[in-house]
Amino acid sequence: MKKIIFIAAISFFIIGITNSQTKAQTTPPTLQALAPAAPWSESQLIEPAALSAELKNPGTNAPLIYNIGAVEDIKGAKHIGAVSKAENLEKFKNAVAALPKNTIIIIYCGCCPFTKCPNIRPAFLELKKEGFTNIKVLNLPTNLKSDWIAKGYPLESK
């Protein structure tokens, strides 16, 4: 009798492991689950339409805009280049080093969706580390071409 109970317990154990492994292998993870959590809050995102309107009617407290990717420059942006490269991250650090910590700084890349972007997080985290308190990320969920250029928002004249 003990032998039958032992075999039954082992069988249930094996079935349990097999079912959990099957589920784990066949349930596709969502892209959201794979993406690292954004270090910025919703309030730190600025929508393209809002920035475009601000560029057309600049106020007294105009933001500094940094292109920290390898895409076209929007109107008024300072081109840094992809900060995923150490030399460009250093260039970015030097560009903001002397600024007051409450300066409005908008960063954008737009090379790809936020979930894959190698540039937005390092730039944002660097600004936070340096003590900047008014950081904004241009909300380009797809890319610069789709979320800015295709909508006719202003680019830097060449």
Short mmCIF file of N, CA and C in Angstrom, two decimals:
data_model
loop_
_atom_site.label_atom_id
_atom_site.label_comp_id
_atom_site.label_asym_id
_atom_site.label_seq_id
_atom_site.Cartn_x
_atom_site.Cartn_y
_atom_site.Cartn_z
N MET A 1 0.82 -1.19 0.00
CA MET A 1 0.00 0.00 0.00
C MET A 1 0.86 1.26 0.00
N LYS A 2 1.92 1.25 0.83
CA LYS A 2 2.82 2.40 0.88
C LYS A 2 3.47 2.64 -0.48
N LYS A 3 3.77 1.53 -1.16
CA LYS A 3 4.41 1.64 -2.47
C LYS A 3 3.46 2.33 -3.47
N ILE A 4 2.18 2.01 -3.44
CA ILE A 4 1.19 2.61 -4.35
C ILE A 4 1.04 4.10 -4.04
N ILE A 5 0.98 4.46 -2.76
CA ILE A 5 0.87 5.88 -2.37
C ILE A 5 2.12 6.63 -2.81
N PHE A 6 3.27 6.03 -2.62
CA PHE A 6 4.53 6.66 -3.03
C PHE A 6 4.55 6.88 -4.55
N ILE A 7 4.15 5.89 -5.33
CA ILE A 7 4.13 6.00 -6.80
C ILE A 7 3.10 7.06 -7.22
N ALA A 8 1.96 7.10 -6.56
CA ALA A 8 0.93 8.11 -6.87
C ALA A 8 1.46 9.51 -6.59
N ALA A 9 2.14 9.69 -5.44
CA ALA A 9 2.68 10.99 -5.09
C ALA A 9 3.74 11.44 -6.10
N ILE A 10 4.61 10.54 -6.49
CA ILE A 10 5.63 10.85 -7.50
C ILE A 10 4.97 11.23 -8.82
N SER A 11 3.93 10.48 -9.20
CA SER A 11 3.22 10.76 -10.46
C SER A 11 2.61 12.15 -10.44
N PHE A 12 1.93 12.51 -9.34
CA PHE A 12 1.35 13.85 -9.24
C PHE A 12 2.43 14.94 -9.29
N PHE A 13 3.54 14.67 -8.65
CA PHE A 13 4.65 15.62 -8.66
C PHE A 13 5.17 15.84 -10.09
N ILE A 14 5.37 14.76 -10.83
CA ILE A 14 5.87 14.85 -12.21
C ILE A 14 4.85 15.56 -13.09
N ILE A 15 3.58 15.24 -12.94
CA ILE A 15 2.53 15.90 -13.73
C ILE A 15 2.50 17.40 -13.41
N GLY A 16 2.63 17.74 -12.15
CA GLY A 16 2.65 19.15 -11.75
C GLY A 16 3.80 19.91 -12.38
N ILE A 17 4.98 19.34 -12.36
CA ILE A 17 6.15 19.98 -12.96
C ILE A 17 5.98 20.11 -14.47
N THR A 18 5.51 19.07 -15.11
CA THR A 18 5.32 19.08 -16.57
C THR A 18 4.32 20.15 -16.97
N ASN A 19 3.21 20.27 -16.26
CA ASN A 19 2.20 21.28 -16.58
C ASN A 19 2.73 22.69 -16.39
N SER A 20 3.46 22.93 -15.29
CA SER A 20 3.96 24.28 -15.06
C SER A 20 5.02 24.65 -16.09
N GLN A 21 5.85 23.68 -16.50
CA GLN A 21 6.85 23.97 -17.51
C GLN A 21 6.20 24.21 -18.86
N THR A 22 5.17 23.47 -19.19
CA THR A 22 4.48 23.64 -20.46
C THR A 22 3.87 25.03 -20.52
N LYS A 23 3.21 25.46 -19.45
CA LYS A 23 2.61 26.79 -19.43
C LYS A 23 3.68 27.86 -19.58
N ALA A 24 4.78 27.70 -18.88
CA ALA A 24 5.83 28.70 -18.94
C ALA A 24 6.41 28.80 -20.34
N GLN A 25 6.48 27.70 -21.05
CA GLN A 25 7.06 27.73 -22.38
C GLN A 25 6.08 28.17 -23.45
N THR A 26 4.77 27.97 -23.23
CA THR A 26 3.81 28.30 -24.27
C THR A 26 3.11 29.63 -24.04
N THR A 27 3.22 30.21 -22.88
CA THR A 27 2.61 31.50 -22.63
C THR A 27 3.59 32.59 -23.05
N PRO A 28 3.31 33.29 -24.16
CA PRO A 28 4.28 34.29 -24.61
C PRO A 28 4.28 35.50 -23.68
N PRO A 29 5.46 35.95 -23.30
CA PRO A 29 5.52 37.14 -22.45
C PRO A 29 5.14 38.37 -23.26
N THR A 30 4.55 39.32 -22.63
CA THR A 30 4.20 40.55 -23.34
C THR A 30 5.44 41.42 -23.47
N LEU A 31 5.41 42.29 -24.46
CA LEU A 31 6.53 43.21 -24.66
C LEU A 31 6.69 44.11 -23.45
N GLN A 32 5.57 44.49 -22.85
CA GLN A 32 5.61 45.35 -21.67
C GLN A 32 6.37 44.67 -20.53
N ALA A 33 6.17 43.38 -20.36
CA ALA A 33 6.85 42.66 -19.28
C ALA A 33 8.35 42.57 -19.52
N LEU A 34 8.75 42.54 -20.78
CA LEU A 34 10.17 42.45 -21.10
C LEU A 34 10.88 43.80 -21.02
N ALA A 35 10.13 44.89 -21.23
CA ALA A 35 10.72 46.23 -21.25
C ALA A 35 11.10 46.66 -19.83
N PRO A 36 12.25 47.30 -19.69
CA PRO A 36 12.60 47.81 -18.37
C PRO A 36 11.62 48.92 -17.98
N ALA A 37 11.36 49.04 -16.71
CA ALA A 37 10.44 50.08 -16.24
C ALA A 37 11.01 51.45 -16.55
N ALA A 38 10.14 52.35 -16.94
CA ALA A 38 10.57 53.72 -17.26
C ALA A 38 10.96 54.43 -15.96
N PRO A 39 12.09 55.11 -15.93
CA PRO A 39 12.49 55.83 -14.72
C PRO A 39 11.77 57.16 -14.56
N TRP A 40 11.02 57.58 -15.57
CA TRP A 40 10.28 58.85 -15.52
C TRP A 40 8.82 58.57 -15.20
N SER A 41 8.15 59.59 -14.71
CA SER A 41 6.72 59.48 -14.41
C SER A 41 5.93 60.02 -15.59
N GLU A 42 4.63 59.78 -15.59
CA GLU A 42 3.75 60.30 -16.64
C GLU A 42 3.86 61.82 -16.72
N SER A 43 3.98 62.48 -15.58
CA SER A 43 4.06 63.94 -15.57
C SER A 43 5.36 64.46 -16.17
N GLN A 44 6.35 63.59 -16.35
CA GLN A 44 7.62 64.00 -16.94
C GLN A 44 7.64 63.78 -18.45
N LEU A 45 6.55 63.29 -19.01
CA LEU A 45 6.44 63.16 -20.46
C LEU A 45 5.83 64.45 -21.02
N ILE A 46 6.32 64.88 -22.17
CA ILE A 46 5.70 66.00 -22.86
C ILE A 46 5.27 65.49 -24.23
N GLU A 47 4.04 65.78 -24.57
CA GLU A 47 3.48 65.31 -25.83
C GLU A 47 4.03 66.14 -27.00
N PRO A 48 4.21 65.52 -28.16
CA PRO A 48 4.70 66.25 -29.33
C PRO A 48 3.89 67.49 -29.66
N ALA A 49 2.57 67.42 -29.62
CA ALA A 49 1.72 68.57 -29.94
C ALA A 49 1.99 69.74 -28.99
N ALA A 50 2.19 69.43 -27.72
CA ALA A 50 2.46 70.48 -26.72
C ALA A 50 3.81 71.14 -26.98
N LEU A 51 4.83 70.35 -27.27
CA LEU A 51 6.15 70.92 -27.55
C LEU A 51 6.12 71.72 -28.84
N SER A 52 5.45 71.21 -29.87
CA SER A 52 5.35 71.93 -31.13
C SER A 52 4.69 73.28 -30.93
N ALA A 53 3.61 73.33 -30.16
CA ALA A 53 2.93 74.59 -29.87
C ALA A 53 3.85 75.55 -29.12
N GLU A 54 4.62 75.00 -28.19
CA GLU A 54 5.55 75.83 -27.42
C GLU A 54 6.66 76.40 -28.32
N LEU A 55 7.10 75.62 -29.30
CA LEU A 55 8.13 76.09 -30.22
C LEU A 55 7.61 77.22 -31.11
N LYS A 56 6.32 77.17 -31.42
CA LYS A 56 5.71 78.22 -32.26
C LYS A 56 5.46 79.49 -31.47
N ASN A 57 5.22 79.38 -30.18
CA ASN A 57 4.96 80.52 -29.30
C ASN A 57 5.80 80.41 -28.05
N PRO A 58 7.11 80.62 -28.18
CA PRO A 58 7.97 80.43 -27.01
C PRO A 58 7.65 81.42 -25.89
N GLY A 59 7.64 80.90 -24.68
CA GLY A 59 7.40 81.74 -23.51
C GLY A 59 8.70 82.25 -22.94
N THR A 60 8.61 82.87 -21.80
CA THR A 60 9.81 83.42 -21.17
C THR A 60 10.70 82.35 -20.58
N ASN A 61 10.12 81.20 -20.29
CA ASN A 61 10.88 80.12 -19.68
C ASN A 61 11.03 78.96 -20.67
N ALA A 62 11.60 79.25 -21.83
CA ALA A 62 11.73 78.25 -22.89
C ALA A 62 12.65 77.11 -22.43
N PRO A 63 12.28 75.89 -22.78
CA PRO A 63 13.11 74.74 -22.38
C PRO A 63 14.35 74.59 -23.26
N LEU A 64 15.32 73.88 -22.74
CA LEU A 64 16.46 73.46 -23.56
C LEU A 64 16.12 72.07 -24.06
N ILE A 65 16.30 71.85 -25.35
CA ILE A 65 15.95 70.58 -25.97
C ILE A 65 17.23 69.91 -26.44
N TYR A 66 17.40 68.65 -26.07
CA TYR A 66 18.59 67.91 -26.48
C TYR A 66 18.19 66.67 -27.27
N ASN A 67 18.78 66.54 -28.46
CA ASN A 67 18.64 65.34 -29.27
C ASN A 67 19.74 64.40 -28.82
N ILE A 68 19.35 63.39 -28.06
CA ILE A 68 20.34 62.46 -27.51
C ILE A 68 20.33 61.13 -28.27
N GLY A 69 19.88 61.21 -29.53
CA GLY A 69 19.82 60.03 -30.38
C GLY A 69 20.53 60.28 -31.70
N ALA A 70 20.24 59.44 -32.67
CA ALA A 70 20.85 59.55 -33.99
C ALA A 70 19.76 59.84 -35.02
N VAL A 71 18.92 60.83 -34.71
CA VAL A 71 17.81 61.20 -35.58
C VAL A 71 17.90 62.69 -35.91
N GLU A 72 16.95 63.16 -36.73
CA GLU A 72 16.92 64.55 -37.12
C GLU A 72 16.72 65.45 -35.90
N ASP A 73 17.17 66.69 -36.03
CA ASP A 73 17.00 67.66 -34.95
C ASP A 73 15.67 68.37 -35.11
N ILE A 74 14.88 68.38 -34.04
CA ILE A 74 13.68 69.19 -34.07
C ILE A 74 14.09 70.63 -33.85
N LYS A 75 13.22 71.55 -34.19
CA LYS A 75 13.55 72.97 -34.11
C LYS A 75 14.04 73.34 -32.71
N GLY A 76 15.20 73.97 -32.67
CA GLY A 76 15.77 74.45 -31.42
C GLY A 76 16.56 73.42 -30.62
N ALA A 77 16.64 72.19 -31.11
CA ALA A 77 17.34 71.15 -30.35
C ALA A 77 18.85 71.26 -30.51
N LYS A 78 19.55 70.94 -29.46
CA LYS A 78 21.01 70.84 -29.50
C LYS A 78 21.33 69.37 -29.78
N HIS A 79 22.11 69.14 -30.81
CA HIS A 79 22.43 67.77 -31.21
C HIS A 79 23.60 67.23 -30.39
N ILE A 80 23.34 66.14 -29.69
CA ILE A 80 24.38 65.48 -28.90
C ILE A 80 24.83 64.20 -29.59
N GLY A 81 23.90 63.45 -30.12
CA GLY A 81 24.20 62.14 -30.69
C GLY A 81 23.81 61.05 -29.70
N ALA A 82 23.87 59.84 -30.15
CA ALA A 82 23.43 58.69 -29.34
C ALA A 82 24.24 58.57 -28.06
N VAL A 83 23.58 58.81 -26.91
CA VAL A 83 24.28 58.74 -25.63
C VAL A 83 24.55 57.32 -25.17
N SER A 84 24.13 56.35 -25.95
CA SER A 84 24.52 54.97 -25.65
C SER A 84 26.01 54.78 -25.92
N LYS A 85 26.59 55.71 -26.65
CA LYS A 85 28.05 55.74 -26.86
C LYS A 85 28.67 56.60 -25.77
N ALA A 86 29.70 56.11 -25.14
CA ALA A 86 30.33 56.78 -23.99
C ALA A 86 30.75 58.22 -24.31
N GLU A 87 31.30 58.43 -25.49
CA GLU A 87 31.77 59.79 -25.82
C GLU A 87 30.61 60.78 -25.94
N ASN A 88 29.44 60.32 -26.40
CA ASN A 88 28.29 61.21 -26.49
C ASN A 88 27.64 61.44 -25.13
N LEU A 89 27.66 60.43 -24.26
CA LEU A 89 27.16 60.62 -22.90
C LEU A 89 28.03 61.66 -22.19
N GLU A 90 29.31 61.59 -22.40
CA GLU A 90 30.23 62.57 -21.81
C GLU A 90 29.97 63.96 -22.38
N LYS A 91 29.72 64.05 -23.67
CA LYS A 91 29.38 65.32 -24.33
C LYS A 91 28.10 65.89 -23.72
N PHE A 92 27.12 65.03 -23.46
CA PHE A 92 25.86 65.45 -22.86
C PHE A 92 26.10 65.97 -21.44
N LYS A 93 26.88 65.24 -20.65
CA LYS A 93 27.19 65.67 -19.29
C LYS A 93 27.83 67.06 -19.30
N ASN A 94 28.77 67.26 -20.21
CA ASN A 94 29.45 68.56 -20.31
C ASN A 94 28.49 69.66 -20.74
N ALA A 95 27.53 69.34 -21.61
CA ALA A 95 26.58 70.34 -22.11
C ALA A 95 25.66 70.86 -21.01
N VAL A 96 25.34 70.02 -20.04
CA VAL A 96 24.41 70.43 -18.98
C VAL A 96 25.10 70.78 -17.67
N ALA A 97 26.38 70.55 -17.56
CA ALA A 97 27.11 70.69 -16.29
C ALA A 97 26.93 72.05 -15.62
N ALA A 98 26.97 73.13 -16.38
CA ALA A 98 26.92 74.47 -15.78
C ALA A 98 25.50 75.03 -15.65
N LEU A 99 24.50 74.27 -16.07
CA LEU A 99 23.12 74.76 -16.03
C LEU A 99 22.57 74.74 -14.61
N PRO A 100 21.69 75.70 -14.29
CA PRO A 100 20.99 75.63 -13.00
C PRO A 100 20.16 74.35 -12.93
N LYS A 101 20.06 73.78 -11.76
CA LYS A 101 19.40 72.48 -11.60
C LYS A 101 17.89 72.53 -11.86
N ASN A 102 17.30 73.73 -11.89
CA ASN A 102 15.87 73.83 -12.16
C ASN A 102 15.57 74.18 -13.63
N THR A 103 16.58 74.14 -14.48
CA THR A 103 16.40 74.39 -15.91
C THR A 103 15.44 73.36 -16.50
N ILE A 104 14.53 73.82 -17.35
CA ILE A 104 13.64 72.88 -18.03
C ILE A 104 14.44 72.24 -19.17
N ILE A 105 14.62 70.94 -19.07
CA ILE A 105 15.39 70.19 -20.07
C ILE A 105 14.48 69.13 -20.68
N ILE A 106 14.37 69.16 -22.01
CA ILE A 106 13.61 68.15 -22.73
C ILE A 106 14.61 67.31 -23.51
N ILE A 107 14.50 65.99 -23.34
CA ILE A 107 15.35 65.09 -24.10
C ILE A 107 14.48 64.24 -25.03
N TYR A 108 15.07 63.88 -26.16
CA TYR A 108 14.37 62.97 -27.06
C TYR A 108 15.38 62.19 -27.86
N CYS A 109 14.93 61.03 -28.34
CA CYS A 109 15.73 60.23 -29.25
C CYS A 109 14.90 59.95 -30.48
N GLY A 110 13.92 59.07 -30.38
CA GLY A 110 13.05 58.79 -31.51
C GLY A 110 13.60 57.81 -32.53
N CYS A 111 14.66 57.10 -32.17
CA CYS A 111 15.22 56.11 -33.09
C CYS A 111 14.31 54.88 -33.18
N CYS A 112 13.59 54.61 -32.10
CA CYS A 112 12.77 53.41 -32.01
C CYS A 112 11.81 53.58 -30.84
N PRO A 113 10.92 52.63 -30.59
CA PRO A 113 10.01 52.75 -29.45
C PRO A 113 10.76 52.84 -28.12
N PHE A 114 10.14 53.53 -27.15
CA PHE A 114 10.73 53.67 -25.81
C PHE A 114 11.18 52.33 -25.25
N THR A 115 10.41 51.29 -25.50
CA THR A 115 10.73 49.99 -24.92
C THR A 115 12.06 49.43 -25.41
N LYS A 116 12.55 49.94 -26.54
CA LYS A 116 13.81 49.44 -27.09
C LYS A 116 14.92 50.48 -27.10
N CYS A 117 14.61 51.72 -26.79
CA CYS A 117 15.56 52.82 -26.97
C CYS A 117 16.79 52.69 -26.06
N PRO A 118 17.98 52.71 -26.65
CA PRO A 118 19.20 52.61 -25.85
C PRO A 118 19.70 53.96 -25.33
N ASN A 119 19.00 55.05 -25.65
CA ASN A 119 19.51 56.38 -25.33
C ASN A 119 18.72 57.15 -24.27
N ILE A 120 17.41 57.00 -24.26
CA ILE A 120 16.57 57.80 -23.37
C ILE A 120 16.89 57.54 -21.89
N ARG A 121 16.94 56.29 -21.50
CA ARG A 121 17.16 55.97 -20.08
C ARG A 121 18.51 56.49 -19.57
N PRO A 122 19.62 56.24 -20.28
CA PRO A 122 20.90 56.75 -19.76
C PRO A 122 20.91 58.28 -19.62
N ALA A 123 20.33 58.99 -20.58
CA ALA A 123 20.32 60.45 -20.50
C ALA A 123 19.44 60.92 -19.34
N PHE A 124 18.26 60.34 -19.22
CA PHE A 124 17.35 60.72 -18.13
C PHE A 124 17.99 60.44 -16.77
N LEU A 125 18.55 59.25 -16.61
CA LEU A 125 19.16 58.88 -15.33
C LEU A 125 20.35 59.77 -15.00
N GLU A 126 21.10 60.17 -16.01
CA GLU A 126 22.23 61.07 -15.78
C GLU A 126 21.75 62.43 -15.27
N LEU A 127 20.69 62.96 -15.89
CA LEU A 127 20.14 64.24 -15.44
C LEU A 127 19.64 64.14 -14.00
N LYS A 128 18.97 63.04 -13.69
CA LYS A 128 18.49 62.83 -12.31
C LYS A 128 19.66 62.76 -11.34
N LYS A 129 20.68 62.01 -11.72
CA LYS A 129 21.86 61.84 -10.86
C LYS A 129 22.53 63.18 -10.60
N GLU A 130 22.52 64.05 -11.58
CA GLU A 130 23.15 65.36 -11.45
C GLU A 130 22.27 66.36 -10.70
N GLY A 131 21.06 65.95 -10.34
CA GLY A 131 20.20 66.80 -9.51
C GLY A 131 19.23 67.69 -10.26
N PHE A 132 19.03 67.47 -11.54
CA PHE A 132 18.08 68.29 -12.29
C PHE A 132 16.66 67.94 -11.85
N THR A 133 15.84 68.98 -11.70
CA THR A 133 14.51 68.80 -11.14
C THR A 133 13.38 69.02 -12.13
N ASN A 134 13.70 69.47 -13.34
CA ASN A 134 12.65 69.79 -14.31
C ASN A 134 12.95 69.10 -15.65
N ILE A 135 13.02 67.77 -15.60
CA ILE A 135 13.36 66.97 -16.77
C ILE A 135 12.08 66.51 -17.45
N LYS A 136 12.06 66.64 -18.77
CA LYS A 136 10.93 66.15 -19.56
C LYS A 136 11.47 65.23 -20.65
N VAL A 137 10.67 64.23 -20.99
CA VAL A 137 11.00 63.31 -22.07
C VAL A 137 9.94 63.50 -23.15
N LEU A 138 10.37 63.80 -24.36
CA LEU A 138 9.42 63.94 -25.46
C LEU A 138 8.81 62.57 -25.73
N ASN A 139 7.50 62.49 -25.64
CA ASN A 139 6.80 61.22 -25.76
C ASN A 139 6.70 60.80 -27.23
N LEU A 140 7.65 59.99 -27.64
CA LEU A 140 7.70 59.44 -29.00
C LEU A 140 7.59 57.93 -28.88
N PRO A 141 6.39 57.41 -28.66
CA PRO A 141 6.26 55.98 -28.40
C PRO A 141 6.67 55.08 -29.57
N THR A 142 6.55 55.58 -30.81
CA THR A 142 6.92 54.77 -31.97
C THR A 142 8.31 55.16 -32.45
N ASN A 143 8.44 56.38 -32.96
CA ASN A 143 9.73 56.94 -33.38
C ASN A 143 9.52 58.39 -33.81
N LEU A 144 10.59 59.09 -34.09
CA LEU A 144 10.50 60.50 -34.46
C LEU A 144 9.74 60.67 -35.77
N LYS A 145 9.98 59.78 -36.71
CA LYS A 145 9.32 59.90 -38.02
C LYS A 145 7.81 59.84 -37.88
N SER A 146 7.30 58.85 -37.16
CA SER A 146 5.84 58.67 -37.00
C SER A 146 5.21 59.69 -36.06
N ASP A 147 5.90 59.98 -34.95
CA ASP A 147 5.29 60.78 -33.90
C ASP A 147 5.60 62.28 -33.97
N TRP A 148 6.49 62.69 -34.87
CA TRP A 148 6.84 64.11 -34.99
C TRP A 148 6.83 64.55 -36.46
N ILE A 149 7.68 63.96 -37.27
CA ILE A 149 7.84 64.39 -38.66
C ILE A 149 6.56 64.22 -39.46
N ALA A 150 5.91 63.05 -39.35
CA ALA A 150 4.69 62.78 -40.12
C ALA A 150 3.55 63.72 -39.74
N LYS A 151 3.63 64.31 -38.59
CA LYS A 151 2.58 65.23 -38.14
C LYS A 151 2.89 66.68 -38.52
N GLY A 152 4.00 66.88 -39.20
CA GLY A 152 4.35 68.21 -39.66
C GLY A 152 4.91 69.14 -38.61
N TYR A 153 5.38 68.59 -37.50
CA TYR A 153 5.97 69.42 -36.46
C TYR A 153 7.34 69.91 -36.92
N PRO A 154 7.79 71.04 -36.39
CA PRO A 154 8.99 71.70 -36.95
C PRO A 154 10.31 70.97 -36.69
N LEU A 155 11.10 70.91 -37.76
CA LEU A 155 12.46 70.40 -37.71
C LEU A 155 13.41 71.58 -37.87
N GLU A 156 14.64 71.38 -37.47
CA GLU A 156 15.67 72.40 -37.63
C GLU A 156 15.97 72.55 -39.11
N SER A 157 16.03 73.77 -39.58
CA SER A 157 16.39 74.03 -40.98
C SER A 157 17.85 73.73 -41.19
N LYS A 158 18.15 73.22 -42.35
CA LYS A 158 19.56 72.91 -42.63
C LYS A 158 20.10 73.85 -43.66
#
